[in-house]
Amino acid sequence: MKEYGFQVLVPEPHTFYPYPDGRHMLWAAAPGGTEREIAKFSRRDAEAYPKFMADLAGLQPFIDEILRTTPPMFPPRGLRELFEFGKLGRKMLKLGETRLRHFIELMTASCDQYLSKRFESEEVKAAIALNGLIGTCVGPMTPGSAAVMLHHSIGSSIEGQTGAWGYVKGGMSGIAEALRRSVKDLGVEIRTEAEVAQFLVEDGVCRGVALKNGDEHRARLVASGVDPRRTFLTLAPKGSLPEEFLQAIRDFRMQGSSIKVNCVLSELPNWREIPGPDPRAPHQQAMFEIAPDIEYLERAYDDLKYGRPSQRPMIDGNVASTMDDTLCPKGRHVMSLFVQYGPYKLKQGTWPEIREQVGDTIIDTLAEYAPNIKTAIVAREVISPWDLEQIFGLTEGNIFHGEMTPEQLFFLRPAMRWANYRTPIRGLYLCGSGAHPGGGVLGAPGKNAAREILRDLRR
């Protein structure tokens, strides 16, 4: 994709963890870098970290294969489906008893239980949990949340180093632009500002789409990249889907919990832990994480459970302009904050009423670590789950097209017996994050769906 302008800028070190007592960690992908930082908080944890990473790396080939696999039918019916399901069982048995036990623990334990068996420092446990739980609607003490941590962390692992992040040059739109340029060379026509009103379904077969402006586009098949609720409850014509399937989609949990805050800065954050405005400083280029311990994360999640934004939010942020000067004019910086938790369904008030107040709470929290941040902000944009739905059509503002919890993964995503990218409407496929393996900038749901589409076209 480089020939089409796609470039990822990877900072080193890659994650900055500041703490209220003035200490910090700067995690790095370089050998020994993270262990040296962990040792500031626990020598025992520093010694345990390489084994922890090696144990995760031992599961990586299996997980990578699962991410690229079309889930088998569940529950299986008939010999053919039973055979396909059996192949999954054989893959699991090949892990061996130790790795299989580890995998089962990850799928069933809470993040806190799993990490507490391996580490003693609350700061270290929170740092590892942050890498995995970002963007989910679960808390670190929720049963099965270790599986969510595994899903996000191991997918980004490189040679045993998990949690490495990078900036797309030109912003995240650079990915879409590179894809647009590449498919244009293949003769693909892309239309924007062309909202789909409904799928064209004739005799149980999807024959194309009808646009809001009345235009119709007929095709051999349709692949939907929007979330399952919107795909099947809004765009599919009434009567075109069985009621049992529709009920499963209604039951598919969607609530978004993520808030985005975009800021233009007149100066860089002046971190209390490492003062200084140098944009080349490693901690300025790294991602920064605000959540000092597991209890902090759990308290933030408690607010979500009771329908209110977190009063002490977890903040995952970056100042990408320290590495990419194309993002803003000289003398300015752009800061992006990804915040947990903000429920789509509020117990009191509406998001338009409380949006800016929530933004103030987020900035107040950040100011405890970077005291100059309030005066440095030139402009601010707060995007709630409600706004994500209004602007981007994400049902309930869920950035992953559905909660990434164990009961909604693999052969249960988005519904039993419909996790193979096909749908009850022949010729209609699901290719977005509402399908296996779920959300994140992976591309895996689309690639897997394309493989199944090509398989059907060859029949």
CSV table of C-alpha atoms in Angstrom, one decimal:
chain,number,residue,atom,x,y,z
A,1,MET,CA,0.0,0.0,0.0
A,2,LYS,CA,3.0,2.3,0.2
A,3,GLU,CA,2.7,3.2,-3.5
A,4,TYR,CA,-0.8,4.6,-2.7
A,5,GLY,CA,0.4,6.8,0.1
A,6,PHE,CA,-0.1,4.6,3.1
A,7,GLN,CA,2.5,5.1,5.8
A,8,VAL,CA,2.6,4.2,9.5
A,9,LEU,CA,4.8,6.2,11.9
A,10,VAL,CA,5.8,4.1,14.9
A,11,PRO,CA,7.1,6.0,18.0
A,12,GLU,CA,9.8,4.6,20.2
A,13,PRO,CA,9.0,4.2,23.1
A,14,HIS,CA,5.4,3.6,22.2
A,15,THR,CA,3.4,4.1,25.5
A,16,PHE,CA,3.7,6.6,28.3
A,17,TYR,CA,2.0,5.8,31.6
A,18,PRO,CA,2.0,8.8,34.1
A,19,TYR,CA,1.0,8.3,37.7
A,20,PRO,CA,-0.5,10.6,40.4
A,21,ASP,CA,2.6,10.3,42.6
A,22,GLY,CA,4.8,11.7,39.9
A,23,ARG,CA,6.3,8.4,38.7
A,24,HIS,CA,5.9,7.1,35.2
A,25,MET,CA,6.6,4.3,32.8
A,26,LEU,CA,7.7,4.5,29.1
A,27,TRP,CA,7.1,1.1,27.5
A,28,ALA,CA,9.2,0.3,24.5
A,29,ALA,CA,9.4,-2.5,21.9
A,30,ALA,CA,13.2,-2.6,22.2
A,31,PRO,CA,14.5,-5.7,24.1
A,32,GLY,CA,14.5,-5.1,27.8
A,33,GLY,CA,13.0,-1.6,27.5
A,34,THR,CA,9.6,-2.4,29.1
A,35,GLU,CA,11.1,-4.6,31.8
A,36,ARG,CA,13.4,-1.7,32.9
A,37,GLU,CA,10.3,0.5,33.3
A,38,ILE,CA,8.3,-2.1,35.1
A,39,ALA,CA,11.1,-2.6,37.5
A,40,LYS,CA,10.5,0.9,38.8
A,41,PHE,CA,7.3,-0.5,40.3
A,42,SER,CA,8.2,-4.2,40.9
A,43,ARG,CA,11.3,-6.1,40.2
A,44,ARG,CA,9.3,-9.3,40.5
A,45,ASP,CA,6.9,-8.1,37.8
A,46,ALA,CA,9.8,-7.1,35.6
A,47,GLU,CA,11.2,-10.7,35.9
A,48,ALA,CA,7.7,-12.1,35.2
A,49,TYR,CA,7.0,-10.0,32.2
A,50,PRO,CA,9.1,-12.0,29.6
A,51,LYS,CA,7.4,-15.2,30.5
A,52,PHE,CA,4.0,-13.5,30.3
A,53,MET,CA,4.9,-12.3,26.8
A,54,ALA,CA,6.2,-15.7,25.8
A,55,ASP,CA,3.1,-17.4,27.0
A,56,LEU,CA,0.9,-15.0,25.0
A,57,ALA,CA,3.2,-15.5,22.0
A,58,GLY,CA,2.7,-19.2,22.3
A,59,LEU,CA,-1.0,-18.7,21.7
A,60,GLN,CA,-0.5,-16.2,18.9
A,61,PRO,CA,-0.3,-18.7,15.9
A,62,PHE,CA,-3.6,-20.3,17.1
A,63,ILE,CA,-5.3,-16.9,17.6
A,64,ASP,CA,-4.0,-15.5,14.3
A,65,GLU,CA,-5.5,-18.6,12.5
A,66,ILE,CA,-8.8,-18.1,14.3
A,67,LEU,CA,-9.0,-14.5,13.3
A,68,ARG,CA,-8.6,-15.5,9.7
A,69,THR,CA,-11.0,-18.5,9.9
A,70,THR,CA,-14.7,-18.6,9.0
A,71,PRO,CA,-16.4,-19.7,12.2
A,72,PRO,CA,-18.1,-23.2,11.9
A,73,MET,CA,-21.8,-23.6,12.3
A,74,PHE,CA,-22.9,-23.7,15.9
A,75,PRO,CA,-24.6,-25.7,17.1
A,76,PRO,CA,-23.5,-28.2,14.3
A,77,ARG,CA,-26.2,-30.1,12.4
A,78,GLY,CA,-25.4,-33.1,10.3
A,79,LEU,CA,-22.1,-34.8,9.6
A,80,ARG,CA,-20.6,-32.1,7.4
A,81,GLU,CA,-21.1,-29.4,10.0
A,82,LEU,CA,-19.9,-31.7,12.8
A,83,PHE,CA,-16.8,-32.4,10.8
A,84,GLU,CA,-16.1,-28.6,10.4
A,85,PHE,CA,-16.6,-28.1,14.1
A,86,GLY,CA,-14.4,-31.0,14.8
A,87,LYS,CA,-11.5,-29.3,12.9
A,88,LEU,CA,-11.7,-26.5,15.4
A,89,GLY,CA,-11.4,-29.0,18.2
A,90,ARG,CA,-8.4,-30.6,16.7
A,91,LYS,CA,-6.7,-27.2,16.3
A,92,MET,CA,-7.3,-26.5,20.0
A,93,LEU,CA,-5.9,-30.0,21.0
A,94,LYS,CA,-2.8,-29.2,19.0
A,95,LEU,CA,-2.1,-26.4,21.5
A,96,GLY,CA,-1.2,-29.0,24.1
A,97,GLU,CA,-2.4,-29.2,27.7
A,98,THR,CA,-0.5,-26.2,29.0
A,99,ARG,CA,-1.5,-23.8,26.3
A,100,LEU,CA,-5.0,-25.1,26.1
A,101,ARG,CA,-5.4,-24.5,29.8
A,102,HIS,CA,-4.0,-21.0,29.3
A,103,PHE,CA,-6.4,-20.3,26.5
A,104,ILE,CA,-9.5,-21.4,28.5
A,105,GLU,CA,-8.4,-19.3,31.4
A,106,LEU,CA,-8.2,-16.3,29.1
A,107,MET,CA,-11.7,-17.0,27.8
A,108,THR,CA,-13.3,-17.3,31.2
A,109,ALA,CA,-11.4,-15.3,33.8
A,110,SER,CA,-11.8,-11.6,34.5
A,111,CYS,CA,-8.9,-9.4,33.4
A,112,ASP,CA,-8.1,-8.6,37.1
A,113,GLN,CA,-8.1,-12.3,38.1
A,114,TYR,CA,-5.9,-13.2,35.1
A,115,LEU,CA,-3.3,-10.5,35.7
A,116,SER,CA,-3.3,-10.8,39.5
A,117,LYS,CA,-2.0,-14.3,39.2
A,118,ARG,CA,1.0,-13.1,37.2
A,119,PHE,CA,1.8,-9.6,38.6
A,120,GLU,CA,1.8,-7.8,41.9
A,121,SER,CA,2.0,-4.1,41.0
A,122,GLU,CA,-1.4,-2.4,40.5
A,123,GLU,CA,0.2,0.0,38.1
A,124,VAL,CA,1.7,-2.8,35.9
A,125,LYS,CA,-1.6,-4.7,35.9
A,126,ALA,CA,-3.5,-1.5,34.8
A,127,ALA,CA,-1.0,-0.8,32.1
A,128,ILE,CA,-1.5,-4.3,30.6
A,129,ALA,CA,-5.2,-4.1,31.0
A,130,LEU,CA,-5.4,-0.8,29.2
A,131,ASN,CA,-3.7,-2.2,26.1
A,132,GLY,CA,-6.5,-4.8,25.8
A,133,LEU,CA,-9.7,-3.3,27.2
A,134,ILE,CA,-9.7,0.0,25.2
A,135,GLY,CA,-13.0,0.4,23.2
A,136,THR,CA,-14.9,-2.4,25.0
A,137,CYS,CA,-18.0,-2.2,27.1
A,138,VAL,CA,-16.6,-4.4,29.9
A,139,GLY,CA,-14.8,-3.7,33.2
A,140,PRO,CA,-11.5,-5.4,34.3
A,141,MET,CA,-13.4,-7.5,36.9
A,142,THR,CA,-16.0,-8.7,34.4
A,143,PRO,CA,-15.9,-12.5,33.9
A,144,GLY,CA,-14.5,-13.2,30.4
A,145,SER,CA,-12.9,-9.7,30.1
A,146,ALA,CA,-9.5,-11.4,29.9
A,147,ALA,CA,-10.7,-12.8,26.5
A,148,VAL,CA,-11.3,-9.3,25.3
A,149,MET,CA,-7.8,-8.3,26.4
A,150,LEU,CA,-6.4,-11.2,24.4
A,151,HIS,CA,-8.5,-10.3,21.3
A,152,HIS,CA,-7.1,-6.7,21.2
A,153,SER,CA,-3.6,-7.3,22.5
A,154,ILE,CA,-2.5,-10.3,20.6
A,155,GLY,CA,-3.9,-9.0,17.3
A,156,SER,CA,-1.3,-6.2,17.4
A,157,SER,CA,1.6,-8.3,18.6
A,158,ILE,CA,4.8,-8.3,16.6
A,159,GLU,CA,7.5,-10.9,17.4
A,160,GLY,CA,6.2,-11.3,20.9
A,161,GLN,CA,5.8,-7.6,21.7
A,162,THR,CA,2.2,-6.7,22.3
A,163,GLY,CA,0.5,-3.3,22.4
A,164,ALA,CA,2.6,-1.5,19.7
A,165,TRP,CA,0.8,1.4,18.1
A,166,GLY,CA,1.5,3.7,15.2
A,167,TYR,CA,0.2,6.8,13.6
A,168,VAL,CA,-1.2,6.8,10.1
A,169,LYS,CA,0.5,9.7,8.2
A,170,GLY,CA,-2.1,12.3,7.3
A,171,GLY,CA,-4.5,10.9,10.0
A,172,MET,CA,-6.7,7.8,9.9
A,173,SER,CA,-8.4,9.0,6.7
A,174,GLY,CA,-5.1,8.1,5.1
A,175,ILE,CA,-6.1,4.4,5.3
A,176,ALA,CA,-9.4,5.1,3.4
A,177,GLU,CA,-7.6,7.3,0.9
A,178,ALA,CA,-5.0,4.7,0.2
A,179,LEU,CA,-7.7,2.0,-0.3
A,180,ARG,CA,-9.6,4.4,-2.6
A,181,ARG,CA,-6.5,4.9,-4.8
A,182,SER,CA,-5.7,1.2,-4.9
A,183,VAL,CA,-9.2,0.0,-6.0
A,184,LYS,CA,-9.5,2.8,-8.5
A,185,ASP,CA,-6.6,1.2,-10.4
A,186,LEU,CA,-8.6,-2.0,-10.4
A,187,GLY,CA,-11.5,-0.3,-12.1
A,188,VAL,CA,-13.7,0.0,-9.0
A,189,GLU,CA,-16.2,2.9,-8.9
A,190,ILE,CA,-16.7,4.4,-5.4
A,191,ARG,CA,-19.7,6.6,-4.7
A,192,THR,CA,-20.0,8.9,-1.7
A,193,GLU,CA,-22.9,10.9,-0.5
A,194,ALA,CA,-25.1,8.1,-1.7
A,195,GLU,CA,-27.1,6.9,1.3
A,196,VAL,CA,-28.7,3.4,0.9
A,197,ALA,CA,-32.4,3.3,1.8
A,198,GLN,CA,-33.1,-0.4,1.4
A,199,PHE,CA,-31.8,-3.6,-0.1
A,200,LEU,CA,-33.6,-4.8,-3.2
A,201,VAL,CA,-34.8,-8.3,-2.3
A,202,GLU,CA,-36.7,-10.4,-4.8
A,203,ASP,CA,-37.8,-14.0,-4.1
A,204,GLY,CA,-35.5,-14.2,-1.1
A,205,VAL,CA,-32.5,-13.0,-3.1
A,206,CYS,CA,-30.7,-9.6,-2.7
A,207,ARG,CA,-30.5,-8.0,-6.2
A,208,GLY,CA,-29.0,-4.7,-5.3
A,209,VAL,CA,-29.7,-1.5,-3.3
A,210,ALA,CA,-32.1,1.5,-3.5
A,211,LEU,CA,-30.7,4.9,-2.6
A,212,LYS,CA,-32.4,7.6,-0.6
A,213,ASN,CA,-32.5,9.7,-3.8
A,214,GLY,CA,-34.6,7.0,-5.5
A,215,ASP,CA,-31.7,5.6,-7.7
A,216,GLU,CA,-31.5,1.8,-7.9
A,217,HIS,CA,-28.2,-0.2,-8.4
A,218,ARG,CA,-28.7,-3.8,-9.2
A,219,ALA,CA,-25.9,-6.4,-8.6
A,220,ARG,CA,-25.2,-10.1,-8.3
A,221,LEU,CA,-24.6,-9.6,-4.6
A,222,VAL,CA,-24.4,-7.0,-1.8
A,223,ALA,CA,-21.8,-6.9,1.0
A,224,SER,CA,-22.9,-4.8,4.0
A,225,GLY,CA,-20.2,-3.1,6.0
A,226,VAL,CA,-22.7,-1.4,8.4
A,227,ASP,CA,-23.6,-2.9,11.8
A,228,PRO,CA,-25.9,-5.8,12.2
A,229,ARG,CA,-28.8,-3.8,13.6
A,230,ARG,CA,-28.8,-1.3,10.8
A,231,THR,CA,-28.2,-4.0,8.2
A,232,PHE,CA,-31.0,-6.3,9.2
A,233,LEU,CA,-33.5,-4.1,11.1
A,234,THR,CA,-33.4,-1.0,9.0
A,235,LEU,CA,-32.1,-1.8,5.5
A,236,ALA,CA,-33.6,-5.2,4.9
A,237,PRO,CA,-37.3,-5.0,3.7
A,238,LYS,CA,-39.9,-6.1,6.2
A,239,GLY,CA,-40.8,-9.8,5.8
A,240,SER,CA,-37.5,-10.7,4.2
A,241,LEU,CA,-36.0,-12.2,7.3
A,242,PRO,CA,-37.2,-15.0,9.7
A,243,GLU,CA,-38.5,-13.7,13.0
A,244,GLU,CA,-36.1,-16.0,15.0
A,245,PHE,CA,-33.1,-14.3,13.2
A,246,LEU,CA,-34.5,-10.8,13.7
A,247,GLN,CA,-34.9,-11.5,17.5
A,248,ALA,CA,-31.3,-12.6,17.7
A,249,ILE,CA,-30.2,-9.3,16.1
A,250,ARG,CA,-32.5,-7.3,18.4
A,251,ASP,CA,-30.8,-9.1,21.3
A,252,PHE,CA,-27.3,-8.4,20.0
A,253,ARG,CA,-25.9,-5.9,22.5
A,254,MET,CA,-24.7,-2.7,20.9
A,255,GLN,CA,-24.3,0.0,23.6
A,256,GLY,CA,-21.4,2.2,22.8
A,257,SER,CA,-19.2,3.4,25.7
A,258,SER,CA,-16.5,5.5,24.0
A,259,ILE,CA,-16.1,9.3,24.0
A,260,LYS,CA,-13.7,11.0,21.6
A,261,VAL,CA,-12.2,14.4,22.3
A,262,ASN,CA,-10.2,16.2,19.6
A,263,CYS,CA,-8.2,19.3,20.5
A,264,VAL,CA,-6.1,21.9,18.8
A,265,LEU,CA,-3.2,23.0,21.1
A,266,SER,CA,-1.1,26.1,21.2
A,267,GLU,CA,1.6,24.1,23.0
A,268,LEU,CA,2.4,20.5,23.9
A,269,PRO,CA,1.2,19.0,27.2
A,270,ASN,CA,3.8,19.9,29.9
A,271,TRP,CA,3.7,16.6,31.8
A,272,ARG,CA,4.3,16.9,35.5
A,273,GLU,CA,6.2,13.6,35.5
A,274,ILE,CA,8.5,14.6,32.6
A,275,PRO,CA,8.4,18.4,32.1
A,276,GLY,CA,9.4,19.9,28.8
A,277,PRO,CA,7.8,20.9,25.4
A,278,ASP,CA,10.2,19.2,23.0
A,279,PRO,CA,8.1,17.5,20.3
A,280,ARG,CA,11.0,15.1,19.7
A,281,ALA,CA,10.9,13.9,23.3
A,282,PRO,CA,10.0,10.2,23.4
A,283,HIS,CA,7.1,10.7,25.9
A,284,GLN,CA,5.6,13.4,23.7
A,285,GLN,CA,5.5,11.1,20.7
A,286,ALA,CA,4.2,8.1,22.6
A,287,MET,CA,0.6,7.2,23.3
A,288,PHE,CA,-0.3,8.3,26.8
A,289,GLU,CA,-2.6,6.3,29.2
A,290,ILE,CA,-4.4,7.7,32.2
A,291,ALA,CA,-5.6,5.0,34.6
A,292,PRO,CA,-3.2,4.4,37.5
A,293,ASP,CA,-4.6,1.1,38.8
A,294,ILE,CA,-7.2,-1.7,38.3
A,295,GLU,CA,-9.6,-0.2,40.9
A,296,TYR,CA,-9.5,3.2,38.9
A,297,LEU,CA,-10.7,1.3,35.8
A,298,GLU,CA,-13.3,-0.6,37.7
A,299,ARG,CA,-14.7,2.6,39.3
A,300,ALA,CA,-14.9,4.2,35.8
A,301,TYR,CA,-16.8,1.1,34.7
A,302,ASP,CA,-19.2,1.3,37.7
A,303,ASP,CA,-20.4,4.7,36.4
A,304,LEU,CA,-21.2,3.2,33.0
A,305,LYS,CA,-23.2,0.4,34.7
A,306,TYR,CA,-25.4,3.0,36.3
A,307,GLY,CA,-25.9,5.0,33.2
A,308,ARG,CA,-23.6,7.9,33.8
A,309,PRO,CA,-20.3,9.0,32.3
A,310,SER,CA,-17.2,8.2,34.3
A,311,GLN,CA,-16.3,10.8,36.8
A,312,ARG,CA,-12.7,9.6,36.8
A,313,PRO,CA,-12.4,8.5,33.2
A,314,MET,CA,-9.7,6.3,31.6
A,315,ILE,CA,-8.0,8.4,28.9
A,316,ASP,CA,-6.0,7.0,26.0
A,317,GLY,CA,-4.4,9.8,24.1
A,318,ASN,CA,-1.8,11.0,21.6
A,319,VAL,CA,-0.4,14.1,20.0
A,320,ALA,CA,0.2,12.7,16.5
A,321,SER,CA,1.5,16.1,15.2
A,322,THR,CA,4.7,15.4,17.1
A,323,MET,CA,5.5,12.9,14.4
A,324,ASP,CA,3.3,14.1,11.5
A,325,ASP,CA,3.6,17.8,10.8
A,326,THR,CA,1.0,17.6,8.0
A,327,LEU,CA,-1.8,17.5,10.5
A,328,CYS,CA,-1.8,21.2,11.5
A,329,PRO,CA,-0.2,24.6,10.9
A,330,LYS,CA,3.3,25.3,12.3
A,331,GLY,CA,3.1,26.3,16.0
A,332,ARG,CA,0.0,24.2,16.6
A,333,HIS,CA,-0.6,20.6,17.7
A,334,VAL,CA,-3.5,18.2,17.5
A,335,MET,CA,-4.4,16.0,20.5
A,336,SER,CA,-6.7,13.1,20.3
A,337,LEU,CA,-8.3,11.5,23.4
A,338,PHE,CA,-10.1,8.2,23.5
A,339,VAL,CA,-12.1,8.1,26.7
A,340,GLN,CA,-13.9,5.4,28.7
A,341,TYR,CA,-16.7,5.3,29.7
A,342,GLY,CA,-19.7,7.2,28.4
A,343,PRO,CA,-22.9,5.2,28.0
A,344,TYR,CA,-25.1,5.7,25.0
A,345,LYS,CA,-28.1,5.3,27.3
A,346,LEU,CA,-28.0,7.9,30.0
A,347,LYS,CA,-29.9,7.6,33.2
A,348,GLN,CA,-30.4,11.3,33.4
A,349,GLY,CA,-30.3,14.0,30.7
A,350,THR,CA,-29.3,13.8,27.1
A,351,TRP,CA,-25.9,13.9,25.4
A,352,PRO,CA,-26.5,17.4,23.8
A,353,GLU,CA,-27.2,18.7,27.3
A,354,ILE,CA,-24.2,17.2,29.1
A,355,ARG,CA,-21.6,16.8,26.3
A,356,GLU,CA,-19.5,19.9,27.1
A,357,GLN,CA,-19.7,19.2,30.9
A,358,VAL,CA,-18.4,15.7,30.3
A,359,GLY,CA,-15.6,17.2,28.1
A,360,ASP,CA,-14.7,19.5,31.1
A,361,THR,CA,-14.4,16.5,33.4
A,362,ILE,CA,-12.1,14.8,30.9
A,363,ILE,CA,-9.8,17.8,30.5
A,364,ASP,CA,-9.8,18.4,34.3
A,365,THR,CA,-8.6,14.8,34.8
A,366,LEU,CA,-5.9,15.2,32.2
A,367,ALA,CA,-4.8,18.5,33.8
A,368,GLU,CA,-3.9,16.6,37.0
A,369,TYR,CA,-1.0,15.1,35.0
A,370,ALA,CA,-0.4,18.0,32.5
A,371,PRO,CA,-1.3,21.2,34.3
A,372,ASN,CA,-0.9,23.5,31.3
A,373,ILE,CA,-3.4,21.6,29.2
A,374,LYS,CA,-6.4,23.9,29.9
A,375,THR,CA,-4.7,27.0,28.7
A,376,ALA,CA,-3.1,25.2,25.8
A,377,ILE,CA,-6.4,24.2,24.2
A,378,VAL,CA,-7.3,26.5,21.3
A,379,ALA,CA,-10.3,24.5,20.1
A,380,ARG,CA,-12.1,21.4,21.4
A,381,GLU,CA,-14.6,18.9,19.9
A,382,VAL,CA,-16.3,16.3,22.2
A,383,ILE,CA,-17.9,13.3,20.4
A,384,SER,CA,-20.2,11.1,22.4
A,385,PRO,CA,-21.7,7.7,21.5
A,386,TRP,CA,-24.9,9.6,20.6
A,387,ASP,CA,-22.9,11.8,18.2
A,388,LEU,CA,-21.2,8.8,16.7
A,389,GLU,CA,-24.6,7.4,15.8
A,390,GLN,CA,-25.8,10.7,14.4
A,391,ILE,CA,-22.7,11.5,12.4
A,392,PHE,CA,-21.6,8.0,11.2
A,393,GLY,CA,-24.7,5.9,11.5
A,394,LEU,CA,-23.1,3.6,14.2
A,395,THR,CA,-26.0,2.1,16.1
A,396,GLU,CA,-25.9,3.3,19.7
A,397,GLY,CA,-22.5,4.7,18.9
A,398,ASN,CA,-20.7,1.4,19.1
A,399,ILE,CA,-17.4,1.7,17.3
A,400,PHE,CA,-17.1,-2.1,17.0
A,401,HIS,CA,-20.6,-2.6,15.5
A,402,GLY,CA,-21.5,-4.6,18.7
A,403,GLU,CA,-20.0,-5.2,22.1
A,404,MET,CA,-16.8,-7.3,22.0
A,405,THR,CA,-17.8,-9.6,24.9
A,406,PRO,CA,-17.2,-13.4,24.8
A,407,GLU,CA,-20.8,-14.3,24.2
A,408,GLN,CA,-20.7,-12.2,21.0
A,409,LEU,CA,-17.5,-13.4,19.5
A,410,PHE,CA,-16.5,-16.1,17.0
A,411,PHE,CA,-19.5,-18.4,16.0
A,412,LEU,CA,-21.8,-16.2,18.1
A,413,ARG,CA,-21.2,-13.0,16.1
A,414,PRO,CA,-23.7,-11.7,15.2
A,415,ALA,CA,-26.0,-14.7,15.8
A,416,MET,CA,-25.7,-18.5,16.1
A,417,ARG,CA,-25.5,-20.2,12.7
A,418,TRP,CA,-25.0,-16.9,10.9
A,419,ALA,CA,-21.4,-16.2,11.7
A,420,ASN,CA,-20.0,-17.3,8.3
A,421,TYR,CA,-20.7,-13.8,6.7
A,422,ARG,CA,-23.8,-15.1,4.9
A,423,THR,CA,-27.3,-14.1,5.9
A,424,PRO,CA,-30.8,-15.5,5.6
A,425,ILE,CA,-31.2,-13.4,2.4
A,426,ARG,CA,-29.3,-15.1,-0.4
A,427,GLY,CA,-26.8,-12.8,-2.0
A,428,LEU,CA,-26.5,-10.5,1.0
A,429,TYR,CA,-23.3,-10.7,3.1
A,430,LEU,CA,-22.1,-9.1,6.3
A,431,CYS,CA,-18.5,-7.9,6.0
A,432,GLY,CA,-18.1,-5.3,8.8
A,433,SER,CA,-17.1,-5.4,12.4
A,434,GLY,CA,-20.4,-6.9,13.4
A,435,ALA,CA,-19.0,-10.1,11.9
A,436,HIS,CA,-16.1,-12.3,13.2
A,437,PRO,CA,-13.5,-11.3,14.4
A,438,GLY,CA,-15.0,-8.0,15.3
A,439,GLY,CA,-13.8,-4.4,15.6
A,440,GLY,CA,-10.5,-2.7,15.4
A,441,VAL,CA,-8.5,-1.5,12.3
A,442,LEU,CA,-8.0,-5.1,11.2
A,443,GLY,CA,-9.7,-5.6,7.9
A,444,ALA,CA,-10.2,-9.2,8.9
A,445,PRO,CA,-14.0,-9.3,8.6
A,446,GLY,CA,-13.8,-7.9,5.1
A,447,LYS,CA,-11.1,-10.3,4.0
A,448,ASN,CA,-12.9,-13.3,5.5
A,449,ALA,CA,-16.2,-12.3,3.9
A,450,ALA,CA,-14.5,-11.8,0.5
A,451,ARG,CA,-13.1,-15.3,0.7
A,452,GLU,CA,-16.6,-16.7,1.3
A,453,ILE,CA,-18.2,-14.6,-1.4
A,454,LEU,CA,-15.6,-15.8,-3.9
A,455,ARG,CA,-16.3,-19.4,-2.8
A,456,ASP,CA,-20.0,-19.0,-3.4
A,457,LEU,CA,-19.4,-17.3,-6.8
A,458,ARG,CA,-17.4,-20.3,-8.0
A,459,ARG,CA,-20.1,-22.8,-7.2
